[in-house]
mmCIF file of C-alpha atoms in Angstrom:
data_model
loop_
_atom_site.group_PDB
_atom_site.id
_atom_site.type_symbol
_atom_site.label_atom_id
_atom_site.label_comp_id
_atom_site.label_asym_id
_atom_site.label_seq_id
_atom_site.Cartn_x
_atom_site.Cartn_y
_atom_site.Cartn_z
ATOM 1 C CA MET A 904 -0.016 -0.110 0.012
ATOM 2 C CA ALA A 905 1.317 3.389 -0.879
ATOM 3 C CA PRO A 906 1.843 5.721 1.882
ATOM 4 C CA GLU A 907 -0.782 8.138 0.897
ATOM 5 C CA ASP A 908 -3.250 5.351 0.561
ATOM 6 C CA TYR A 909 -2.273 3.992 4.041
ATOM 7 C CA ALA A 910 -2.826 7.474 5.638
ATOM 8 C CA ARG A 911 -6.251 7.666 3.952
ATOM 9 C CA SER A 912 -7.160 4.336 5.166
ATOM 10 C CA ARG A 913 -6.629 5.244 8.815
ATOM 11 C CA ALA A 914 -9.534 6.308 11.147
ATOM 12 C CA THR A 915 -9.853 9.925 11.926
ATOM 13 C CA PHE A 916 -11.218 10.823 15.115
ATOM 14 C CA TRP A 917 -11.965 13.991 17.393
ATOM 15 C CA GLY A 918 -10.562 14.145 20.787
ATOM 16 C CA GLY A 919 -12.450 15.044 23.927
ATOM 17 C CA ALA A 920 -11.473 15.170 27.567
ATOM 18 C CA ALA A 921 -13.661 15.483 30.671
ATOM 19 C CA VAL A 922 -12.941 15.650 34.517
ATOM 20 C CA LEU A 923 -14.815 13.701 37.318
ATOM 21 C CA PHE A 924 -14.975 15.939 40.602
ATOM 22 C CA THR A 925 -17.073 14.841 43.745
ATOM 23 C CA ASP A 926 -17.738 16.688 46.859
ATOM 24 C CA ALA A 927 -17.045 15.322 50.304
ATOM 25 C CA GLU A 928 -20.434 13.564 50.296
ATOM 26 C CA GLY A 929 -19.596 11.642 46.924
ATOM 27 C CA LYS A 930 -21.820 13.724 44.729
ATOM 28 C CA VAL A 931 -20.728 14.238 41.265
ATOM 29 C CA LEU A 932 -20.318 17.807 39.777
ATOM 30 C CA VAL A 933 -22.088 18.234 36.597
ATOM 31 C CA LEU A 934 -22.696 21.297 34.381
ATOM 32 C CA ASP A 935 -25.896 22.751 32.649
ATOM 33 C CA PRO A 936 -24.564 24.005 29.326
ATOM 34 C CA ALA A 937 -26.475 26.912 27.750
ATOM 35 C CA TYR A 938 -25.990 25.245 24.259
ATOM 36 C CA ARG A 939 -27.662 22.024 25.460
ATOM 37 C CA PRO A 940 -30.268 22.956 27.959
ATOM 38 C CA GLY A 941 -31.498 20.254 30.247
ATOM 39 C CA THR A 942 -28.942 17.918 29.625
ATOM 40 C CA LEU A 943 -26.051 17.774 32.125
ATOM 41 C CA LEU A 944 -22.313 17.207 31.249
ATOM 42 C CA LEU A 945 -19.214 16.733 33.137
ATOM 43 C CA PRO A 946 -16.671 19.619 32.865
ATOM 44 C CA GLY A 947 -14.634 19.194 29.712
ATOM 45 C CA GLY A 948 -14.577 19.655 26.014
ATOM 46 C CA GLY A 949 -12.671 19.278 22.860
ATOM 47 C CA VAL A 950 -8.856 18.376 22.593
ATOM 48 C CA ASP A 951 -7.209 20.908 20.188
ATOM 49 C CA GLN A 952 -4.996 19.664 17.411
ATOM 50 C CA THR A 953 -1.803 20.541 19.250
ATOM 51 C CA GLU A 954 -3.001 19.655 22.634
ATOM 52 C CA ARG A 955 -2.517 16.575 25.012
ATOM 53 C CA PRO A 956 -5.841 15.204 26.552
ATOM 54 C CA SER A 957 -4.539 15.931 30.090
ATOM 55 C CA ALA A 958 -3.849 19.403 29.231
ATOM 56 C CA ALA A 959 -7.194 19.835 27.481
ATOM 57 C CA ALA A 960 -8.831 18.741 30.592
ATOM 58 C CA VAL A 961 -6.873 21.091 32.792
ATOM 59 C CA ARG A 962 -7.724 23.985 30.350
ATOM 60 C CA GLU A 963 -11.431 23.172 30.235
ATOM 61 C CA VAL A 964 -11.781 23.165 34.102
ATOM 62 C CA ALA A 965 -10.035 26.742 34.044
ATOM 63 C CA GLU A 966 -12.534 27.909 31.281
ATOM 64 C CA GLU A 967 -15.668 26.361 32.578
ATOM 65 C CA LEU A 968 -15.335 26.534 36.290
ATOM 66 C CA GLY A 969 -12.575 29.144 36.756
ATOM 67 C CA LEU A 970 -10.448 26.720 38.819
ATOM 68 C CA SER A 971 -6.797 26.034 38.295
ATOM 69 C CA ILE A 972 -6.753 22.491 39.270
ATOM 70 C CA GLY A 973 -4.497 19.576 37.908
ATOM 71 C CA VAL A 974 -5.935 16.336 36.959
ATOM 72 C CA ARG A 975 -4.771 13.428 38.842
ATOM 73 C CA ARG A 976 -5.130 10.226 36.701
ATOM 74 C CA LEU A 977 -6.892 8.585 33.932
ATOM 75 C CA LEU A 978 -10.085 6.975 34.868
ATOM 76 C CA ALA A 979 -11.698 5.927 31.528
ATOM 77 C CA VAL A 980 -11.297 6.223 27.723
ATOM 78 C CA ASP A 981 -14.135 5.831 25.337
ATOM 79 C CA TRP A 982 -14.003 5.145 21.829
ATOM 80 C CA VAL A 983 -17.173 6.560 20.225
ATOM 81 C CA SER A 984 -18.092 5.299 16.747
ATOM 82 C CA LYS A 985 -19.044 7.539 13.829
ATOM 83 C CA SER A 986 -22.331 5.715 13.607
ATOM 84 C CA ASN A 987 -23.299 6.287 17.150
ATOM 85 C CA PRO A 988 -26.903 7.427 16.982
ATOM 86 C CA GLU A 989 -26.467 9.758 19.815
ATOM 87 C CA PHE A 990 -23.721 11.814 18.009
ATOM 88 C CA GLY A 991 -24.033 10.818 14.393
ATOM 89 C CA THR A 992 -26.274 13.676 13.637
ATOM 90 C CA VAL A 993 -23.571 16.317 14.708
ATOM 91 C CA TYR A 994 -22.182 18.101 11.782
ATOM 92 C CA GLY A 995 -19.063 16.545 10.601
ATOM 93 C CA PHE A 996 -18.676 14.114 13.356
ATOM 94 C CA PRO A 997 -16.144 11.549 12.556
ATOM 95 C CA GLY A 998 -16.169 9.485 15.674
ATOM 96 C CA GLU A 999 -14.345 10.452 19.044
ATOM 97 C CA THR A 1000 -12.094 9.391 21.529
ATOM 98 C CA VAL A 1001 -12.964 10.669 25.058
ATOM 99 C CA SER A 1002 -10.759 10.533 28.126
ATOM 100 C CA ILE A 1003 -12.017 11.097 31.680
ATOM 101 C CA TRP A 1004 -9.688 12.346 34.320
ATOM 102 C CA ASP A 1005 -9.877 12.312 38.097
ATOM 103 C CA GLY A 1006 -10.037 15.874 39.485
ATOM 104 C CA GLY A 1007 -10.644 14.487 43.233
ATOM 105 C CA VAL A 1008 -12.752 15.812 45.889
ATOM 106 C CA LEU A 1009 -13.638 19.493 45.782
ATOM 107 C CA GLU A 1010 -13.616 21.103 49.327
ATOM 108 C CA GLU A 1011 -16.163 23.800 50.203
ATOM 109 C CA SER A 1012 -13.425 26.523 49.623
ATOM 110 C CA ASP A 1013 -12.857 25.168 46.047
ATOM 111 C CA ILE A 1014 -16.578 25.128 45.203
ATOM 112 C CA ALA A 1015 -16.907 28.687 46.529
ATOM 113 C CA ARG A 1016 -14.394 29.719 43.907
ATOM 114 C CA ILE A 1017 -16.163 28.301 41.000
ATOM 115 C CA ARG A 1018 -16.952 30.831 38.259
ATOM 116 C CA LEU A 1019 -19.074 29.789 35.341
ATOM 117 C CA PRO A 1020 -18.285 31.319 31.895
ATOM 118 C CA LYS A 1021 -21.229 33.824 30.869
ATOM 119 C CA ASP A 1022 -23.426 32.350 28.056
ATOM 120 C CA GLU A 1023 -21.900 29.037 28.058
ATOM 121 C CA ILE A 1024 -22.569 27.320 31.266
ATOM 122 C CA THR A 1025 -26.000 28.290 33.037
ATOM 123 C CA SER A 1026 -25.489 26.528 36.360
ATOM 124 C CA PHE A 1027 -23.545 23.573 38.050
ATOM 125 C CA HIS A 1028 -24.792 20.945 40.409
ATOM 126 C CA PHE A 1029 -23.575 18.299 42.751
ATOM 127 C CA LEU A 1030 -25.877 15.194 42.365
ATOM 128 C CA PRO A 1031 -25.753 11.785 43.387
ATOM 129 C CA PRO A 1032 -24.451 9.482 40.700
ATOM 130 C CA ALA A 1033 -27.788 7.785 39.827
ATOM 131 C CA GLN A 1034 -29.653 11.315 39.639
ATOM 132 C CA ALA A 1035 -26.704 12.624 37.470
ATOM 133 C CA THR A 1036 -26.852 9.718 35.050
ATOM 134 C CA SER A 1037 -30.733 10.486 34.548
ATOM 135 C CA ARG A 1038 -30.093 13.822 33.294
ATOM 136 C CA MET A 1039 -27.209 13.124 30.877
ATOM 137 C CA PHE A 1040 -27.112 11.484 27.433
ATOM 138 C CA PRO A 1041 -27.177 7.800 27.940
ATOM 139 C CA ILE A 1042 -23.606 7.248 26.751
ATOM 140 C CA GLU A 1043 -22.303 10.193 28.776
ATOM 141 C CA GLY A 1044 -24.017 8.693 31.853
ATOM 142 C CA ARG A 1045 -22.508 5.272 31.295
ATOM 143 C CA ARG A 1046 -18.996 6.918 30.857
ATOM 144 C CA MET A 1047 -19.428 8.880 33.991
ATOM 145 C CA LEU A 1048 -20.126 5.785 35.995
ATOM 146 C CA ALA A 1049 -17.450 3.769 34.451
ATOM 147 C CA ALA A 1050 -15.138 6.408 35.696
ATOM 148 C CA LEU A 1051 -16.503 6.749 39.116
ATOM 149 C CA ARG A 1052 -16.234 3.127 39.313
ATOM 150 C CA ALA A 1053 -12.531 2.899 38.241
ATOM 151 C CA ARG A 1054 -11.817 5.667 40.748
ATOM 152 C CA ILE A 1055 -13.272 3.496 43.579
ATOM 153 C CA ASP A 1056 -11.821 0.297 42.073
ATOM 154 C CA ARG A 1057 -8.239 1.734 41.847
ATOM 155 C CA ALA A 1058 -7.255 -0.847 39.039
ATOM 156 C CA GLY A 1059 -6.618 1.368 36.253
ATOM 157 C CA PRO A 1060 -8.625 3.067 33.514
ATOM 158 C CA ALA A 1061 -11.989 1.712 32.208
ATOM 159 C CA VAL A 1062 -11.789 0.933 28.545
ATOM 160 C CA LEU A 1063 -15.109 1.747 26.744
ATOM 161 C CA GLU A 1064 -16.384 1.448 23.356
ATOM 162 C CA ASP A 1065 -19.599 3.560 22.753
ATOM 163 C CA GLY A 1066 -19.911 3.887 26.548
ATOM 164 C CA ASP A 1067 -19.870 0.194 27.362
ATOM 165 C CA ALA A 1068 -16.889 -1.696 28.786
ATOM 166 C CA VAL A 1069 -14.813 -3.921 26.628
ATOM 167 C CA GLY A 1070 -14.991 -7.452 27.796
ATOM 168 C CA GLY A 1071 -17.407 -6.602 30.526
ATOM 169 C CA GLY A 1072 -14.899 -4.728 32.566
ATOM 170 C CA SER A 1073 -14.364 -4.589 36.238
ATOM 171 C CA ALA A 1074 -16.438 -6.280 38.766
ATOM 172 C CA LEU A 1075 -18.111 -3.179 39.655
ATOM 173 C CA GLN A 1076 -18.889 -2.648 36.050
ATOM 174 C CA ARG A 1077 -20.313 -6.095 35.679
ATOM 175 C CA GLN A 1078 -22.454 -5.903 38.637
ATOM 176 C CA ASN A 1079 -23.650 -2.590 37.439
ATOM 177 C CA VAL A 1080 -22.791 -1.022 40.792
ATOM 178 C CA ILE A 1081 -23.974 2.626 41.240
ATOM 179 C CA PRO A 1082 -22.374 4.323 44.256
ATOM 180 C CA ARG A 1083 -25.178 5.953 46.244
ATOM 181 C CA ILE A 1084 -25.663 8.786 48.629
ATOM 182 C CA ALA A 1085 -27.666 7.235 51.465
ATOM 183 C CA ALA A 1086 -30.268 9.797 52.340
ATOM 184 C CA GLY A 1087 -30.159 11.188 55.776
ATOM 185 C CA TYR A 1088 -26.708 9.438 56.815
ATOM 186 C CA GLN A 1089 -24.678 12.490 55.986
ATOM 187 C CA GLN A 1090 -25.778 14.288 59.201
ATOM 188 C CA ILE A 1091 -26.097 11.414 61.765
ATOM 189 C CA ALA A 1092 -23.305 10.631 64.148
ATOM 190 C CA TRP A 1093 -21.392 7.406 64.709
ATOM 191 C CA HIS A 1094 -20.846 6.101 68.306
ATOM 192 C CA PRO A 1095 -17.989 3.643 68.282
ATOM 193 C CA GLY A 1096 -17.838 1.014 71.035
ATOM 194 C CA SER A 1097 -20.752 2.453 73.034
ATOM 195 C CA GLU A 1098 -24.191 1.015 73.554
ATOM 196 C CA PRO A 1099 -27.573 2.962 72.802
ATOM 197 C CA ALA A 1100 -29.134 4.599 75.709
ATOM 198 C CA VAL A 1101 -31.700 2.665 77.666
ATOM 199 C CA GLY A 1102 -35.070 3.109 76.027
ATOM 200 C CA LEU A 1103 -33.469 3.944 72.579
ATOM 201 C CA PRO A 1104 -34.957 1.340 70.219
ATOM 202 C CA VAL A 1105 -32.616 -0.365 67.909
ATOM 203 C CA LYS A 1106 -34.201 -0.619 64.520
ATOM 204 C CA GLN A 1107 -31.655 -2.185 62.306
ATOM 205 C CA ALA A 1108 -28.384 -4.260 62.541
ATOM 206 C CA TRP A 1109 -25.751 -4.567 59.916
ATOM 207 C CA VAL A 1110 -22.323 -6.544 60.019
ATOM 208 C CA TRP A 1111 -18.978 -5.890 58.619
ATOM 209 C CA ALA A 1112 -18.054 -9.406 57.673
ATOM 210 C CA PHE A 1113 -14.153 -9.965 57.309
ATOM 211 C CA ASP A 1114 -12.306 -12.594 55.419
ATOM 212 C CA PRO A 1115 -8.766 -13.538 56.617
ATOM 213 C CA LEU A 1116 -7.247 -10.790 54.344
ATOM 214 C CA GLY A 1117 -9.132 -8.079 55.837
ATOM 215 C CA ARG A 1118 -11.631 -7.772 53.056
ATOM 216 C CA VAL A 1119 -15.367 -7.236 53.711
ATOM 217 C CA VAL A 1120 -18.403 -8.502 51.965
ATOM 218 C CA VAL A 1121 -20.753 -6.044 50.310
ATOM 219 C CA LEU A 1122 -24.116 -6.875 48.533
ATOM 220 C CA VAL A 1123 -25.152 -5.353 45.349
ATOM 221 C CA ASP A 1124 -28.969 -4.744 44.805
ATOM 222 C CA PRO A 1125 -29.686 -5.855 41.213
ATOM 223 C CA ARG A 1126 -32.757 -3.455 41.167
ATOM 224 C CA ASP A 1127 -30.689 -0.339 41.459
ATOM 225 C CA GLY A 1128 -27.151 -1.237 41.692
ATOM 226 C CA HIS A 1129 -26.769 0.203 45.249
ATOM 227 C CA VAL A 1130 -24.482 -1.428 47.710
ATOM 228 C CA VAL A 1131 -25.401 -2.302 51.376
ATOM 229 C CA LEU A 1132 -23.680 -4.343 54.139
ATOM 230 C CA PRO A 1133 -25.311 -7.694 55.183
ATOM 231 C CA GLY A 1134 -28.061 -6.806 57.702
ATOM 232 C CA GLY A 1135 -31.532 -5.313 57.878
ATOM 233 C CA THR A 1136 -34.494 -4.517 60.237
ATOM 234 C CA VAL A 1137 -34.703 -6.206 63.635
ATOM 235 C CA GLU A 1138 -37.888 -8.341 63.799
ATOM 236 C CA GLU A 1139 -40.047 -9.295 66.711
ATOM 237 C CA HIS A 1140 -38.827 -12.865 66.445
ATOM 238 C CA ASP A 1141 -35.120 -11.897 66.474
ATOM 239 C CA ASP A 1142 -33.255 -12.430 69.770
ATOM 240 C CA GLY A 1143 -31.866 -9.070 69.591
ATOM 241 C CA PRO A 1144 -29.910 -7.143 67.068
ATOM 242 C CA LYS A 1145 -27.006 -9.405 66.911
ATOM 243 C CA ALA A 1146 -29.354 -12.331 65.969
ATOM 244 C CA THR A 1147 -30.687 -10.080 63.310
ATOM 245 C CA ALA A 1148 -27.213 -9.435 61.824
ATOM 246 C CA LEU A 1149 -26.521 -12.984 61.767
ATOM 247 C CA ARG A 1150 -29.957 -14.074 60.253
ATOM 248 C CA GLU A 1151 -29.801 -11.473 57.418
ATOM 249 C CA ALA A 1152 -26.206 -12.373 56.584
ATOM 250 C CA SER A 1153 -27.325 -15.902 56.025
ATOM 251 C CA GLU A 1154 -30.374 -15.119 54.248
ATOM 252 C CA GLU A 1155 -29.011 -12.380 52.055
ATOM 253 C CA ALA A 1156 -25.388 -13.716 51.349
ATOM 254 C CA ALA A 1157 -25.225 -17.203 52.567
ATOM 255 C CA LEU A 1158 -22.762 -16.265 55.141
ATOM 256 C CA ARG A 1159 -21.939 -18.332 58.263
ATOM 257 C CA LEU A 1160 -20.366 -15.992 60.742
ATOM 258 C CA GLN A 1161 -18.276 -16.434 63.787
ATOM 259 C CA ALA A 1162 -16.737 -14.403 66.608
ATOM 260 C CA VAL A 1163 -19.456 -11.631 66.029
ATOM 261 C CA ALA A 1164 -18.561 -8.613 68.203
ATOM 262 C CA TYR A 1165 -20.485 -5.366 68.700
ATOM 263 C CA LEU A 1166 -18.843 -2.382 67.090
ATOM 264 C CA GLY A 1167 -21.177 0.572 67.908
ATOM 265 C CA TYR A 1168 -24.265 2.452 66.664
ATOM 266 C CA LEU A 1169 -25.562 5.268 64.470
ATOM 267 C CA LEU A 1170 -27.879 7.724 66.201
ATOM 268 C CA ASP A 1171 -30.960 8.611 64.145
ATOM 269 C CA PRO A 1172 -32.252 11.566 66.307
ATOM 270 C CA ASP A 1173 -35.605 12.189 64.624
ATOM 271 C CA GLY A 1174 -36.220 9.085 62.685
ATOM 272 C CA ALA A 1175 -35.591 10.589 59.347
ATOM 273 C CA VAL A 1176 -33.416 7.838 57.991
ATOM 274 C CA TYR A 1177 -35.685 4.918 59.214
ATOM 275 C CA GLY A 1178 -38.884 6.527 58.310
ATOM 276 C CA PRO A 1179 -41.160 9.398 59.095
ATOM 277 C CA GLY A 1180 -42.773 9.244 62.499
ATOM 278 C CA THR A 1181 -40.486 6.717 63.800
ATOM 279 C CA GLY A 1182 -38.690 8.863 66.327
ATOM 280 C CA PRO A 1183 -35.112 8.530 67.733
ATOM 281 C CA ASN A 1184 -33.670 5.176 67.092
ATOM 282 C CA ALA A 1185 -30.392 3.512 66.743
ATOM 283 C CA ARG A 1186 -28.789 1.350 64.124
ATOM 284 C CA ALA A 1187 -26.311 -1.279 65.355
ATOM 285 C CA ARG A 1188 -23.236 -2.193 63.580
ATOM 286 C CA TYR A 1189 -21.194 -5.538 64.459
ATOM 287 C CA ILE A 1190 -17.917 -7.126 63.068
ATOM 288 C CA ALA A 1191 -17.574 -10.837 62.343
ATOM 289 C CA ARG A 1192 -15.332 -13.346 60.935
ATOM 290 C CA ILE A 1193 -16.537 -15.306 57.807
ATOM 291 C CA ALA A 1194 -16.620 -18.976 58.794
ATOM 292 C CA SER A 1195 -18.031 -20.237 55.486
ATOM 293 C CA LEU A 1196 -19.770 -18.989 52.505
ATOM 294 C CA GLY A 1197 -22.470 -20.755 50.528
ATOM 295 C CA PRO A 1198 -24.034 -20.190 47.043
ATOM 296 C CA ALA A 1199 -25.761 -16.951 46.493
ATOM 297 C CA PRO A 1200 -29.277 -17.443 47.857
ATOM 298 C CA GLN A 1201 -32.660 -15.691 46.935
ATOM 299 C CA ASP A 1202 -33.417 -13.420 49.684
ATOM 300 C CA VAL A 1203 -36.504 -14.454 51.580
ATOM 301 C CA ALA A 1204 -37.776 -11.055 52.303
ATOM 302 C CA THR A 1205 -37.394 -9.597 48.823
ATOM 303 C CA GLY A 1206 -37.103 -12.527 46.492
ATOM 304 C CA ILE A 1207 -33.996 -10.994 44.890
ATOM 305 C CA THR A 1208 -30.509 -12.473 44.610
ATOM 306 C CA TYR A 1209 -27.848 -9.932 45.632
ATOM 307 C CA GLY A 1210 -24.484 -9.675 44.000
ATOM 308 C CA ARG A 1211 -21.578 -10.291 46.364
ATOM 309 C CA LEU A 1212 -18.242 -8.458 46.346
ATOM 310 C CA LEU A 1213 -15.133 -8.555 48.370
ATOM 311 C CA VAL A 1214 -13.715 -4.874 48.837
ATOM 312 C CA SER A 1215 -11.473 -3.154 51.315
ATOM 313 C CA PRO A 1216 -13.354 -1.320 54.044
ATOM 314 C CA VAL A 1217 -12.402 1.925 52.704
ATOM 315 C CA GLN A 1218 -13.893 1.014 49.315
ATOM 316 C CA ALA A 1219 -17.050 -0.221 51.131
ATOM 317 C CA SER A 1220 -17.530 3.078 52.829
ATOM 318 C CA GLU A 1221 -17.182 4.694 49.304
ATOM 319 C CA LEU A 1222 -19.712 2.478 47.727
ATOM 320 C CA LEU A 1223 -22.222 2.663 50.815
ATOM 321 C CA GLY A 1224 -22.538 6.487 50.549
ATOM 322 C CA LEU A 1225 -22.793 7.097 54.286
ATOM 323 C CA GLY A 1226 -20.566 10.005 54.362
ATOM 324 C CA ARG A 1227 -18.365 10.911 57.265
ATOM 325 C CA ALA A 1228 -20.058 8.325 59.603
ATOM 326 C CA GLY A 1229 -19.318 5.576 56.911
ATOM 327 C CA ARG A 1230 -15.628 6.407 56.638
ATOM 328 C CA GLU A 1231 -15.349 6.421 60.432
ATOM 329 C CA GLN A 1232 -17.143 3.096 60.641
ATOM 330 C CA ALA A 1233 -15.036 1.541 58.014
ATOM 331 C CA GLU A 1234 -11.723 2.735 59.684
ATOM 332 C CA TYR A 1235 -12.744 1.775 63.261
ATOM 333 C CA ALA A 1236 -14.018 -1.691 62.045
ATOM 334 C CA ALA A 1237 -10.638 -2.418 60.149
ATOM 335 C CA ARG A 1238 -8.666 -1.476 63.309
ATOM 336 C CA THR A 1239 -10.980 -3.343 65.581
ATOM 337 C CA ALA A 1240 -10.720 -6.480 63.544
ATOM 338 C CA ALA A 1241 -6.954 -6.221 63.408
ATOM 339 C CA ALA A 1242 -6.714 -5.685 67.178
ATOM 340 C CA CYS A 1243 -9.242 -8.630 67.940
ATOM 341 C CA TRP A 1244 -8.070 -11.004 65.348
ATOM 342 C CA GLY A 1245 -4.833 -10.134 63.696
ATOM 343 C CA ILE A 1246 -6.439 -9.546 60.579
ATOM 344 C CA PRO A 1247 -4.215 -7.355 58.374
ATOM 345 C CA LEU A 1248 -5.565 -3.899 57.299
ATOM 346 C CA CYS A 1249 -6.541 -4.127 53.705
ATOM 347 C CA PRO A 1250 -5.512 -1.501 51.151
ATOM 348 C CA PRO A 1251 -7.829 -0.565 48.437
ATOM 349 C CA HIS A 1252 -7.815 -3.042 45.567
ATOM 350 C CA ALA A 1253 -9.880 -4.211 42.516
ATOM 351 C CA ALA A 1254 -13.237 -5.535 43.846
ATOM 352 C CA ILE A 1255 -13.777 -9.403 43.616
ATOM 353 C CA GLU A 1256 -16.849 -11.017 42.800
ATOM 354 C CA ILE A 1257 -18.028 -13.905 45.004
ATOM 355 C CA PRO A 1258 -17.588 -16.838 44.116
ATOM 356 C CA HIS A 1259 -13.819 -16.476 43.257
ATOM 357 C CA PRO A 1260 -11.057 -19.077 43.147
ATOM 358 C CA GLY A 1261 -9.373 -17.203 45.930
ATOM 359 C CA MET A 1262 -12.475 -17.946 48.299
ATOM 360 C CA ALA A 1263 -12.021 -21.552 48.016
ATOM 361 C CA ALA A 1264 -10.945 -21.819 51.781
ATOM 362 C CA LEU A 1265 -14.414 -20.311 52.791
ATOM 363 C CA LEU A 1266 -16.658 -22.269 50.692
ATOM 364 C CA PRO A 1267 -18.390 -25.409 52.151
#
């Protein structure tokens, strides 16, 4: 093939770059562009011909937010085909390669300095990931979620084609995990090691279940992709909150636990978390060691089968969306497990689906 014919045969693409920012609660920063009202975007834009994608990301943040903030790492790369129905009507669209970069967590002082460009961006919002996705073009919502999962997973950038992960992607991608912001939890206090006051009802009980490497089990609700710890509502027939945690761990996750120990409680002072009119109540937390693990069961209460993941306690707190109280819980649970049982402190790592060959020792 002649050089000029070879050059003509190569695919031609535009370049795009965007940046994922969150606030301290885990909400995603999205912009409402004047040129596309009602459809939200991550901060970002086109890559100029002489520009590197990382430099374009920094420039776009400066232009759209007025912030001088460097990007930290690449979270996702999306190859968008020329025939993609969402963009094929754009004049001259030849296809595009979009990179998503990690801008980190914006502090309140950073947010106060945001200045939007006149006539280009009408407003900005910090939204829970699920809500942000619902107000974006579908491909852009999938891309944002893939980037957010890659940030939590800490296993390298997600590789996408038309917004979908190549080869199924990570465990978080395959389970369609959507990190949530648990309503009401951002303001309630964590009480480590102490028992609820006499007369304060314990409405729910949840357990941090550790494997020998310091990883914990979290459950993925297939209905909405949200993550929870094993546990649930204290029923009348339960012999206290500890029995609830053991029963729910068995029913939801086929977990048989041992060495169950009380960890602390969350105080819901006005019942806002549990339900209107409930009144003050506590939500107990326990830690336990995994004795054995069976096949994923159908939950008797909901009729669904939860996905099961092993993650570090830090990653669990990021997925649970419990805010500061969740981070404090995760750290306290990990330290307590290390002190009680010599379980190592587990650093963040790629989430592992259960069952997994590495779990053979825990399977019956």
